[in-house]
Amino acid sequence: MKRVRLTIAYDGTNYCGWQIQPNGITIQEVLENCLEDLTGKKTPIMGASRTDTGVHALGNVAVFDTDMRMPGEKFSFALNQRLPEDIRIQKSEEVPLDFHPRYRESEKTYEYKILNRQFPIPTQRLYTHFTYVPLDIEKMREAGKYLVGEHDFKSFCGAGAQVKTTVRKIQEICISREDSLITIKIRGKGFLYNMVRIIAGSLMEIGQGMYPPEHMKEILEAKDRQAAGPTAPARGLTLVGIQYLEEKPIEAEGEKVTWA
Amino acid sequence: MKRVRLTIAYDGTNYCGWQIQPNGITIQEVLENCLEDLTGKKTPIMGASRTDTGVHALGNVAVFDTDMRMPGEKFSFALNQRLPEDIRIQKSEEVPLDFHPRYRESEKTYEYKILNRQFPIPTQRLYTHFTYVPLDIEKMREAGKYLVGEHDFKSFCGAGAQVKTTVRKIQEICISREDSLITIKIRGKGFLYNMVRIIAGSLMEIGQGMYPPEHMKEILEAKDRQAAGPTAPARGLTLVGIQYLEEKPIEAEGEKVTWA
């Protein structure tokens, strides 16, 4: 028996998020079906991040256990042959049997993309949130500074979440603009339900001039979801990657992969 | 009666190209239907570039004539309210009645995008051509130099084209790489049927090392479609824009548009 870790990219447009549920098709379900087809056995997958309906990923992480003799790094090729075009394994590798994608300490990086111009660009519509209201990214950057560090992010926690504590730590918020595309990059050790999208919604209100940058401090202090801005739409959000901390590199078996 | 010029962006994924045809829905058809809905009359549209099935545009150009009293620059808003999400007017403006989008001298800019890495990225699949065979862009740049200038591009002309001459002039070919995304940008005064995609297919063969860069000169000299590489897939191609030469700026009537 061995444990295999997958790094997975997907276009979330046509999925009801990561986690298996009765209302529609999910990433986890499609992956488990392909894995059953490959291994000949029901093989449950445990994901690191249960992304919401419509949210995209460049590097979500999941593990499964198998007694197949195929080397860990070969699963990427075998699964990609079976997966639909909007899900692609980026990497597969054997990890220790006690590696747990959710309880192991990690940093996640998200990007929220906003297309800010007079009219939408059709080829970007699926992966950005569009707004024609001009956004002042200097104000957004100033507001973002209040969120960096360890805080009680209760105001940024979506309804229905059951968590012991709403204290989280944001390592970095970086806001950049390239032509009409604004990217909010957020890196942190853990996120509450809808936290990145509520932060994005709050930053946009400040960028529009509805509130001054200092309003972000008031939102934090209120510890009340009503104080924050709206949850920004899912299509703008991408889980860029998950970095597991204090991890020893795992030696690849067999054929060397020549790609970085 | 006035003539209105539209600058149009679209995601070509779900269309059988620009021009109306019996086999499937086209950009022109959808635009004409929206225009009929708006004006109450059948209003034919004449496009500058009849892009193929699956090809995208950021700035294709088309004109129509109307006796509606709406100012030219307002048609963008009125049409965008009626259009599906994958077609968006970027600009509308009144032009002289003798302005013809196809016969007026112009330069077109195309981009062909190639995703060159081990595995595809799902969120880029619709707008790039994927290949895992490593491409050497220095060799592609060297090969591209043979194409710049006025040449007989007969070897780069798709079958079925009816043209008086296959001599065309390429102003510029610029090949760049950003991470795993290679962009071939081509600017010229006119293009033959499938010319950009056949150039992209030929450049990729040279980038893979199948032929040396000088092979591009031999392809040109052969004046034979068989000498060139394959037609690269449509999804990688975007018509970026059309610049009409010696054009006097047209004063916008009514409300000033504040966006650049």
Coordinates of C-alpha atoms in Angstrom, one line a residue:
Chain A
M1 CA 0.0 0.0 0.0
K2 CA 1.2 3.5 -0.8
R3 CA -0.1 7.0 -0.6
V4 CA 0.0 9.1 -3.8
R5 CA -0.3 12.9 -3.8
L6 CA -1.8 14.7 -6.8
T7 CA -1.4 18.3 -7.7
I8 CA -4.5 19.2 -9.7
A9 CA -5.5 22.1 -12.0
Y10 CA -9.1 22.6 -13.1
D11 CA -11.5 25.0 -14.7
G12 CA -14.3 25.2 -12.1
T13 CA -16.8 26.7 -14.5
N14 CA -18.8 23.5 -15.1
Y15 CA -18.4 21.9 -11.6
C16 CA -20.3 22.2 -8.3
G17 CA -17.0 22.6 -6.6
W18 CA -14.6 20.0 -5.2
Q19 CA -16.5 18.0 -2.8
I20 CA -18.9 15.2 -3.8
Q21 CA -22.5 16.2 -3.3
P22 CA -25.9 15.1 -4.7
N23 CA -26.8 18.3 -6.6
G24 CA -24.3 18.1 -9.4
I25 CA -21.0 16.9 -10.7
T26 CA -17.8 17.7 -8.7
I27 CA -14.1 17.5 -9.3
Q28 CA -13.7 14.9 -6.6
E29 CA -16.3 12.7 -8.1
V30 CA -14.7 12.9 -11.6
L31 CA -11.3 12.1 -10.2
E32 CA -12.6 9.2 -8.1
N33 CA -14.4 7.7 -11.2
C34 CA -11.1 7.9 -13.2
L35 CA -9.2 6.4 -10.4
E36 CA -11.6 3.5 -10.1
D37 CA -11.3 3.0 -13.9
L38 CA -7.6 2.9 -13.6
T39 CA -7.2 0.8 -10.4
G40 CA -10.2 -1.4 -10.7
K41 CA -11.2 -0.5 -7.2
K42 CA -13.2 2.2 -5.4
T43 CA -10.5 4.6 -4.3
P44 CA -11.5 7.6 -2.2
I45 CA -9.6 10.8 -2.6
M46 CA -9.0 13.3 0.2
G47 CA -8.6 16.9 -1.0
A48 CA -6.7 19.7 0.7
S49 CA -9.1 22.4 -0.3
R50 CA -12.8 22.0 -0.9
T51 CA -13.1 24.8 -3.5
D52 CA -16.6 26.2 -4.1
T53 CA -18.8 25.9 -7.2
G54 CA -17.1 27.8 -10.1
V55 CA -13.8 28.4 -8.4
H56 CA -10.7 27.4 -10.4
A57 CA -7.4 25.8 -9.3
L58 CA -3.9 25.7 -10.7
G59 CA -2.6 23.6 -7.8
N60 CA -5.1 22.0 -5.5
V61 CA -3.7 18.9 -3.7
A62 CA -5.3 15.5 -2.9
V63 CA -4.1 12.1 -1.8
F64 CA -5.3 8.5 -2.2
D65 CA -4.0 5.1 -1.1
T66 CA -3.5 2.3 -3.6
D67 CA -1.8 -1.1 -3.8
M68 CA -1.2 -0.6 -7.6
R69 CA 2.4 -1.2 -8.5
M70 CA 2.6 1.8 -10.8
P71 CA 5.2 4.3 -9.6
G72 CA 3.7 7.4 -8.0
E73 CA 4.8 9.8 -10.7
K74 CA 3.1 7.8 -13.4
F75 CA -0.4 8.3 -12.1
S76 CA -0.4 11.8 -13.6
F77 CA -0.1 10.4 -17.1
A78 CA -2.5 7.6 -16.6
L79 CA -5.2 9.8 -15.0
N80 CA -4.8 12.6 -17.6
Q81 CA -5.7 10.1 -20.3
R82 CA -9.0 9.5 -18.6
L83 CA -9.9 13.0 -17.3
P84 CA -12.0 15.5 -19.2
E85 CA -10.1 18.5 -20.7
D86 CA -11.1 20.8 -17.8
I87 CA -9.2 18.8 -15.1
R88 CA -5.5 18.0 -15.4
I89 CA -3.1 16.4 -12.9
Q90 CA 0.0 18.6 -12.9
K91 CA 2.1 16.2 -10.7
S92 CA 1.8 12.9 -8.9
E93 CA 4.2 11.5 -6.4
E94 CA 4.4 9.0 -3.6
V95 CA 4.3 10.5 -0.1
P96 CA 4.6 9.0 3.4
L97 CA 1.5 7.1 4.5
D98 CA 0.9 9.6 7.3
F99 CA 0.9 12.6 5.0
H100 CA -2.5 14.3 5.4
P101 CA -3.3 17.1 2.9
R102 CA -5.5 19.0 5.3
Y103 CA -3.9 18.6 8.8
R104 CA -0.3 19.1 7.6
E105 CA 0.8 22.7 8.1
S106 CA 0.7 24.6 4.8
E107 CA 0.4 27.9 3.1
K108 CA -2.2 28.4 0.4
T109 CA -2.0 31.0 -2.3
Y110 CA -5.1 32.4 -4.0
E111 CA -5.6 34.9 -6.8
Y112 CA -8.7 37.0 -7.3
K113 CA -8.8 38.5 -10.8
I114 CA -10.9 41.6 -11.7
L115 CA -11.3 42.9 -15.2
N116 CA -11.7 46.6 -14.8
R117 CA -12.6 48.4 -18.0
Q118 CA -15.6 49.8 -19.9
F119 CA -16.7 46.5 -21.5
P120 CA -16.0 42.8 -20.8
I121 CA -13.5 40.8 -22.8
P122 CA -15.2 37.5 -23.8
T123 CA -12.0 35.4 -23.7
Q124 CA -11.5 36.4 -20.1
R125 CA -15.0 36.2 -18.9
L126 CA -14.7 32.7 -17.3
Y127 CA -11.7 33.5 -15.2
T128 CA -12.2 37.1 -14.1
H129 CA -14.9 39.1 -12.3
F130 CA -15.8 42.1 -14.5
T131 CA -16.6 45.6 -13.2
Y132 CA -16.7 48.8 -15.2
V133 CA -16.6 51.0 -12.1
P134 CA -13.0 52.3 -12.0
L135 CA -11.0 50.8 -9.1
D136 CA -8.2 52.7 -7.3
I137 CA -5.6 50.0 -6.6
E138 CA -3.6 52.3 -4.4
K139 CA -6.5 52.6 -2.0
M140 CA -7.0 48.8 -2.2
R141 CA -3.3 48.3 -1.3
E142 CA -3.6 50.6 1.6
A143 CA -6.7 48.7 2.8
G144 CA -5.1 45.4 2.3
K145 CA -2.3 46.2 4.7
Y146 CA -4.8 46.1 7.7
L147 CA -5.4 42.4 6.9
V148 CA -1.9 41.2 6.9
G149 CA -0.8 39.3 10.0
E150 CA -2.8 37.3 12.6
H151 CA -6.4 38.6 13.2
D152 CA -9.8 37.5 14.0
F153 CA -11.4 37.3 10.5
K154 CA -14.9 36.7 11.8
S155 CA -16.3 39.5 9.6
F156 CA -14.8 37.7 6.6
C157 CA -16.4 34.3 7.3
G158 CA -19.3 33.2 5.2
A159 CA -22.5 31.9 6.9
G160 CA -22.8 28.2 7.7
A161 CA -19.1 27.7 8.6
Q162 CA -18.5 25.6 11.7
V163 CA -15.0 26.4 13.0
K164 CA -13.5 26.4 16.5
T165 CA -11.8 29.8 15.9
T166 CA -12.0 32.5 13.3
V167 CA -8.5 33.7 14.0
R168 CA -6.3 33.2 10.9
K169 CA -2.9 34.6 9.7
I170 CA -2.5 36.2 6.3
Q171 CA 1.2 36.2 5.2
E172 CA 0.9 38.5 2.2
I173 CA -1.6 40.5 0.1
C174 CA -0.3 41.7 -3.2
I175 CA -2.4 43.8 -5.5
S176 CA -1.2 44.5 -9.0
R177 CA -2.6 45.9 -12.3
E178 CA -1.6 44.9 -15.8
D179 CA -3.7 46.9 -18.3
S180 CA -7.2 46.4 -17.3
L181 CA -6.6 43.2 -15.2
I182 CA -6.3 43.6 -11.5
T183 CA -4.9 40.7 -9.5
I184 CA -5.3 40.3 -5.7
K185 CA -2.9 37.7 -4.5
I186 CA -3.4 36.4 -1.0
R187 CA -1.1 33.9 0.8
G188 CA -2.0 32.5 4.2
K189 CA -1.9 29.5 6.5
G190 CA -5.6 28.8 6.4
F191 CA -8.7 30.5 5.3
L192 CA -12.3 30.6 6.5
Y193 CA -15.3 29.8 4.3
N194 CA -15.5 32.4 1.5
M195 CA -12.8 34.5 3.2
V196 CA -10.9 35.4 0.1
R197 CA -14.0 36.3 -1.9
I198 CA -15.3 38.5 1.0
I199 CA -11.9 40.2 1.2
A200 CA -12.1 40.7 -2.5
G201 CA -15.6 42.2 -2.3
S202 CA -14.5 44.5 0.6
L203 CA -11.4 45.6 -1.3
M204 CA -13.5 46.4 -4.4
E205 CA -15.9 48.6 -2.4
I206 CA -12.9 50.6 -1.1
G207 CA -11.3 50.7 -4.6
Q208 CA -14.6 52.2 -5.9
G209 CA -14.4 54.9 -3.2
M210 CA -17.4 53.8 -1.3
Y211 CA -15.3 53.8 1.9
P212 CA -11.8 55.0 2.8
P213 CA -9.0 52.4 3.2
E214 CA -9.2 52.7 7.0
H215 CA -12.7 51.2 6.7
M216 CA -10.9 47.8 6.5
K217 CA -9.8 48.2 10.1
E218 CA -13.4 48.9 11.2
I219 CA -14.6 45.8 9.3
L220 CA -12.0 43.6 11.1
E221 CA -12.9 45.1 14.5
A222 CA -16.7 44.7 14.0
K223 CA -16.3 40.8 14.0
D224 CA -19.6 40.8 12.1
R225 CA -20.1 39.5 8.5
Q226 CA -22.6 42.4 7.9
A227 CA -19.7 44.9 8.3
A228 CA -17.8 43.5 5.3
G229 CA -18.5 43.9 1.6
P230 CA -20.3 41.3 -0.6
T231 CA -18.8 37.9 -1.5
A232 CA -17.2 38.5 -4.8
P233 CA -18.3 36.1 -7.6
A234 CA -16.6 32.6 -7.8
R235 CA -15.3 32.9 -11.4
G236 CA -12.7 35.4 -10.3
L237 CA -11.1 33.1 -7.8
T238 CA -8.2 30.6 -8.4
L239 CA -6.4 28.5 -5.9
V240 CA -2.9 28.9 -7.2
G241 CA -1.1 26.5 -5.0
I242 CA -0.5 24.9 -1.6
Q243 CA 3.0 24.8 -0.1
Y244 CA 3.5 22.2 2.6
L245 CA 5.9 23.5 5.3
E246 CA 9.0 21.7 6.5
E247 CA 8.6 19.2 3.8
K248 CA 11.5 17.0 2.8
P249 CA 11.7 16.5 -1.0
I250 CA 10.4 13.1 -2.1
E251 CA 12.8 11.3 -4.4
A252 CA 11.1 10.4 -7.7
E253 CA 11.3 6.7 -8.6
G254 CA 12.0 5.4 -12.1
E255 CA 12.1 7.7 -15.1
K256 CA 13.3 11.2 -14.4
V257 CA 10.8 13.9 -15.3
T258 CA 12.7 16.5 -17.3
W259 CA 10.1 19.3 -16.9
A260 CA 10.5 21.9 -14.1
Chain B
M1 CA -28.8 57.2 -43.0
K2 CA -25.5 56.8 -41.3
R3 CA -22.8 54.1 -41.2
V4 CA -21.7 52.7 -37.8
R5 CA -18.5 50.9 -37.2
L6 CA -18.2 48.3 -34.5
T7 CA -15.1 47.0 -32.8
I8 CA -16.0 43.5 -31.6
A9 CA -14.4 41.0 -29.2
Y10 CA -15.5 37.4 -29.1
D11 CA -14.7 34.0 -27.8
G12 CA -14.9 31.9 -31.0
T13 CA -15.1 28.5 -29.1
N14 CA -18.8 28.0 -29.7
Y15 CA -19.2 29.6 -33.1
C16 CA -18.7 28.4 -36.7
G17 CA -16.6 31.5 -37.4
W18 CA -17.7 35.0 -38.5
Q19 CA -19.6 34.5 -41.7
I20 CA -23.2 33.4 -41.9
Q21 CA -23.5 29.8 -43.1
P22 CA -26.0 27.0 -43.0
N23 CA -24.1 24.6 -40.8
G24 CA -24.1 26.4 -37.5
I25 CA -24.3 29.6 -35.6
T26 CA -21.9 32.4 -36.5
I27 CA -20.8 35.7 -34.9
Q28 CA -22.3 37.7 -37.8
E29 CA -25.6 36.0 -37.5
V30 CA -25.9 36.7 -33.7
L31 CA -24.9 40.3 -34.3
E32 CA -27.4 40.8 -37.1
N33 CA -30.2 39.2 -35.0
C34 CA -29.4 41.6 -32.1
L35 CA -29.3 44.6 -34.5
E36 CA -32.6 43.6 -36.0
D37 CA -34.0 43.4 -32.4
L38 CA -32.6 46.9 -31.7
T39 CA -33.5 48.7 -34.9
G40 CA -36.7 46.8 -35.8
K41 CA -35.3 46.2 -39.3
K42 CA -33.1 43.6 -41.0
T43 CA -29.7 45.2 -40.9
P44 CA -26.8 43.5 -42.7
I45 CA -23.4 43.8 -41.2
M46 CA -20.2 43.7 -43.2
G47 CA -17.1 42.4 -41.4
A48 CA -13.5 43.2 -42.0
S49 CA -12.2 39.7 -41.2
R50 CA -14.1 36.5 -41.7
T51 CA -12.5 34.6 -38.9
D52 CA -12.7 30.8 -39.0
T53 CA -14.5 28.4 -36.7
G54 CA -13.0 28.5 -33.2
V55 CA -10.8 31.6 -33.8
H56 CA -11.1 34.4 -31.3
A57 CA -11.1 38.2 -31.6
L58 CA -10.3 41.1 -29.4
G59 CA -10.9 43.7 -32.1
N60 CA -12.6 42.5 -35.3
V61 CA -14.3 45.4 -37.2
A62 CA -17.7 45.5 -38.9
V63 CA -20.0 48.2 -40.2
F64 CA -23.8 48.6 -40.8
D65 CA -26.0 51.3 -42.1
T66 CA -29.0 52.6 -40.2
D67 CA -31.5 55.4 -40.0
M68 CA -31.9 55.1 -36.3
R69 CA -31.3 58.4 -34.5
M70 CA -29.2 56.9 -31.8
P71 CA -25.7 58.4 -31.7
G72 CA -23.0 56.0 -33.1
E73 CA -21.2 55.5 -29.8
K74 CA -24.4 54.4 -28.0
F75 CA -24.8 51.3 -30.2
S76 CA -22.1 49.5 -28.1
F77 CA -24.2 49.7 -25.0
A78 CA -27.5 48.9 -26.7
L79 CA -26.0 45.8 -28.5
N80 CA -24.1 44.5 -25.5
Q81 CA -27.3 44.3 -23.5
R82 CA -28.7 41.9 -26.2
L83 CA -25.6 39.9 -27.0
P84 CA -24.5 36.7 -25.3
E85 CA -21.6 36.8 -22.9
D86 CA -19.1 35.5 -25.5
I87 CA -19.5 38.5 -27.8
R88 CA -18.9 42.0 -26.7
I89 CA -18.8 45.3 -28.7
Q90 CA -15.7 47.2 -27.5
K91 CA -16.5 50.4 -29.4
S92 CA -19.1 51.8 -31.8
E93 CA -18.7 55.1 -33.8
E94 CA -20.1 56.8 -36.8
V95 CA -17.9 56.6 -39.9
P96 CA -18.2 58.2 -43.3
L97 CA -20.8 56.4 -45.6
D98 CA -18.0 55.4 -47.9
F99 CA -15.9 53.7 -45.2
H100 CA -15.5 50.0 -46.2
P101 CA -13.9 47.7 -43.6
R102 CA -12.4 45.4 -46.2
Y103 CA -11.3 47.6 -49.1
R104 CA -9.9 50.4 -46.9
E105 CA -6.1 50.0 -46.4
S106 CA -5.4 48.4 -43.0
E107 CA -3.0 46.5 -40.9
K108 CA -4.2 43.4 -39.0
T109 CA -2.5 42.1 -35.8
Y110 CA -2.9 38.4 -34.9
E111 CA -1.6 36.5 -31.9
Y112 CA -1.0 32.7 -32.0
K113 CA -0.6 31.3 -28.4
I114 CA 1.1 28.0 -27.6
L115 CA 1.2 26.5 -24.1
N116 CA 4.4 24.6 -23.9
R117 CA 4.8 22.5 -20.8
Q118 CA 4.5 19.0 -19.6
F119 CA 0.7 19.1 -18.9
P120 CA -2.1 21.4 -20.1
I121 CA -3.6 24.1 -17.8
P122 CA -7.4 23.7 -18.0
T123 CA -8.1 27.5 -17.6
Q124 CA -6.0 28.2 -20.7
R125 CA -7.2 25.3 -22.8
L126 CA -9.7 27.3 -24.9
Y127 CA -7.3 30.1 -25.9
T128 CA -4.0 28.4 -26.5
H129 CA -2.7 25.4 -28.4
F130 CA -1.0 22.9 -26.1
T131 CA 2.1 21.0 -26.9
Y132 CA 4.5 19.2 -24.5
V133 CA 7.3 19.0 -27.1
P134 CA 9.8 21.6 -26.0
L135 CA 10.0 24.5 -28.5
D136 CA 13.2 26.5 -29.0
I137 CA 11.9 30.1 -29.5
E138 CA 15.3 31.3 -30.6
K139 CA 15.1 29.0 -33.6
M140 CA 11.5 30.2 -34.2
R141 CA 12.6 33.8 -34.1
E142 CA 15.4 33.1 -36.6
A143 CA 12.9 31.3 -38.9
G144 CA 10.3 34.1 -38.6
K145 CA 12.8 36.7 -40.0
Y146 CA 12.6 35.1 -43.4
L147 CA 8.8 35.9 -43.5
V148 CA 9.0 39.6 -42.7
G149 CA 8.6 41.8 -45.8
E150 CA 6.8 41.4 -49.1
H151 CA 6.8 37.8 -50.3
D152 CA 4.8 35.3 -52.3
F153 CA 3.1 33.4 -49.5
K154 CA 1.6 30.7 -51.8
S155 CA 3.1 28.0 -49.5
F156 CA 1.1 29.4 -46.6
C157 CA -2.2 29.6 -48.3
G158 CA -4.9 27.1 -47.3
A159 CA -6.7 25.1 -50.0
G160 CA -9.9 26.6 -51.5
A161 CA -8.8 30.2 -51.4
Q162 CA -9.6 32.2 -54.5
V163 CA -7.3 35.2 -54.7
K164 CA -5.7 37.2 -57.6
T165 CA -2.3 37.1 -56.0
T166 CA -0.6 35.3 -53.1
V167 CA 1.9 38.1 -52.6
R168 CA 1.5 39.7 -49.2
K169 CA 3.5 41.9 -46.8
I170 CA 4.3 41.0 -43.2
Q171 CA 5.3 44.1 -41.2
E172 CA 6.4 42.3 -38.1
I173 CA 6.7 38.9 -36.4
C174 CA 7.4 39.0 -32.7
I175 CA 7.8 35.8 -30.7
S176 CA 7.9 35.9 -26.9
R177 CA 7.8 33.5 -24.0
E178 CA 6.3 34.2 -20.5
D179 CA 6.7 31.1 -18.3
S180 CA 5.2 28.3 -20.4
L181 CA 3.1 30.6 -22.7
I182 CA 4.6 31.3 -26.2
T183 CA 3.1 34.1 -28.2
I184 CA 3.6 34.6 -31.9
K185 CA 2.5 38.1 -32.8
I186 CA 2.1 38.8 -36.6
R187 CA 1.2 42.2 -38.1
G188 CA 0.6 42.6 -41.8
K189 CA -1.4 44.4 -44.4
G190 CA -3.4 41.4 -45.5
F191 CA -3.4 37.7 -44.9
L192 CA -4.2 34.7 -47.1
Y193 CA -6.7 32.0 -46.0
N194 CA -5.2 30.1 -42.9
M195 CA -1.9 32.0 -43.4
V196 CA -1.3 32.8 -39.8
R197 CA -2.1 29.2 -38.7
I198 CA 0.1 27.7 -41.3
I199 CA 3.0 30.0 -40.3
A200 CA 2.4 29.0 -36.7
G201 CA 2.4 25.3 -37.6
S202 CA 5.7 25.8 -39.6
L203 CA 7.3 27.7 -36.8
M204 CA 6.4 25.0 -34.3
E205 CA 8.1 22.3 -36.5
I206 CA 11.3 24.4 -36.6
G207 CA 11.0 25.1 -32.8
Q208 CA 10.8 21.3 -32.2
G209 CA 14.0 20.8 -34.2
M210 CA 12.4 19.0 -37.1
Y211 CA 14.0 21.4 -39.5
P212 CA 16.6 24.2 -39.1
P213 CA 15.5 27.9 -39.2
E214 CA 16.6 28.2 -42.8
H215 CA 13.9 25.7 -43.8
M216 CA 11.5 28.7 -43.7
K217 CA 13.2 30.2 -46.7
E218 CA 12.9 26.9 -48.6
I219 CA 9.1 26.8 -47.7
L220 CA 8.7 30.3 -49.1
E221 CA 10.6 29.5 -52.3
A222 CA 8.7 26.2 -52.9
K223 CA 5.4 28.2 -53.5
D224 CA 3.7 24.9 -52.5
R225 CA 1.3 24.3 -49.6
Q226 CA 2.8 20.9 -49.2
A227 CA 6.2 22.4 -48.3
A228 CA 4.9 24.2 -45.2
G229 CA 3.9 22.7 -41.8
P230 CA 0.4 21.8 -40.7
T231 CA -2.3 24.3 -40.1
A232 CA -2.1 25.0 -36.3
P233 CA -5.4 24.5 -34.4
A234 CA -7.9 27.4 -34.4
R235 CA -8.2 27.8 -30.6
G236 CA -4.6 29.3 -30.4
L237 CA -5.5 32.2 -32.8
T238 CA -6.8 35.6 -31.8
L239 CA -7.4 38.6 -34.1
V240 CA -6.0 41.3 -31.8
G241 CA -7.0 44.3 -33.9
I242 CA -7.3 46.1 -37.2
Q243 CA -5.6 49.5 -37.7
Y244 CA -7.0 51.5 -40.6
L245 CA -4.3 53.6 -42.2
E246 CA -4.4 57.3 -42.9
E247 CA -7.6 57.6 -40.9
K248 CA -8.8 60.9 -39.5
P249 CA -10.2 60.6 -36.0
I250 CA -14.0 60.7 -35.9
E251 CA -15.4 63.1 -33.3
A252 CA -17.7 61.4 -30.9
E253 CA -21.1 63.0 -30.6
G254 CA -23.0 63.4 -27.4
E255 CA -21.8 62.2 -24.1
K256 CA -18.0 61.9 -23.8
V257 CA -16.7 58.4 -23.1
T258 CA -14.2 58.6 -20.3
W259 CA -12.6 55.3 -20.9
A260 CA -9.5 55.0 -23.0

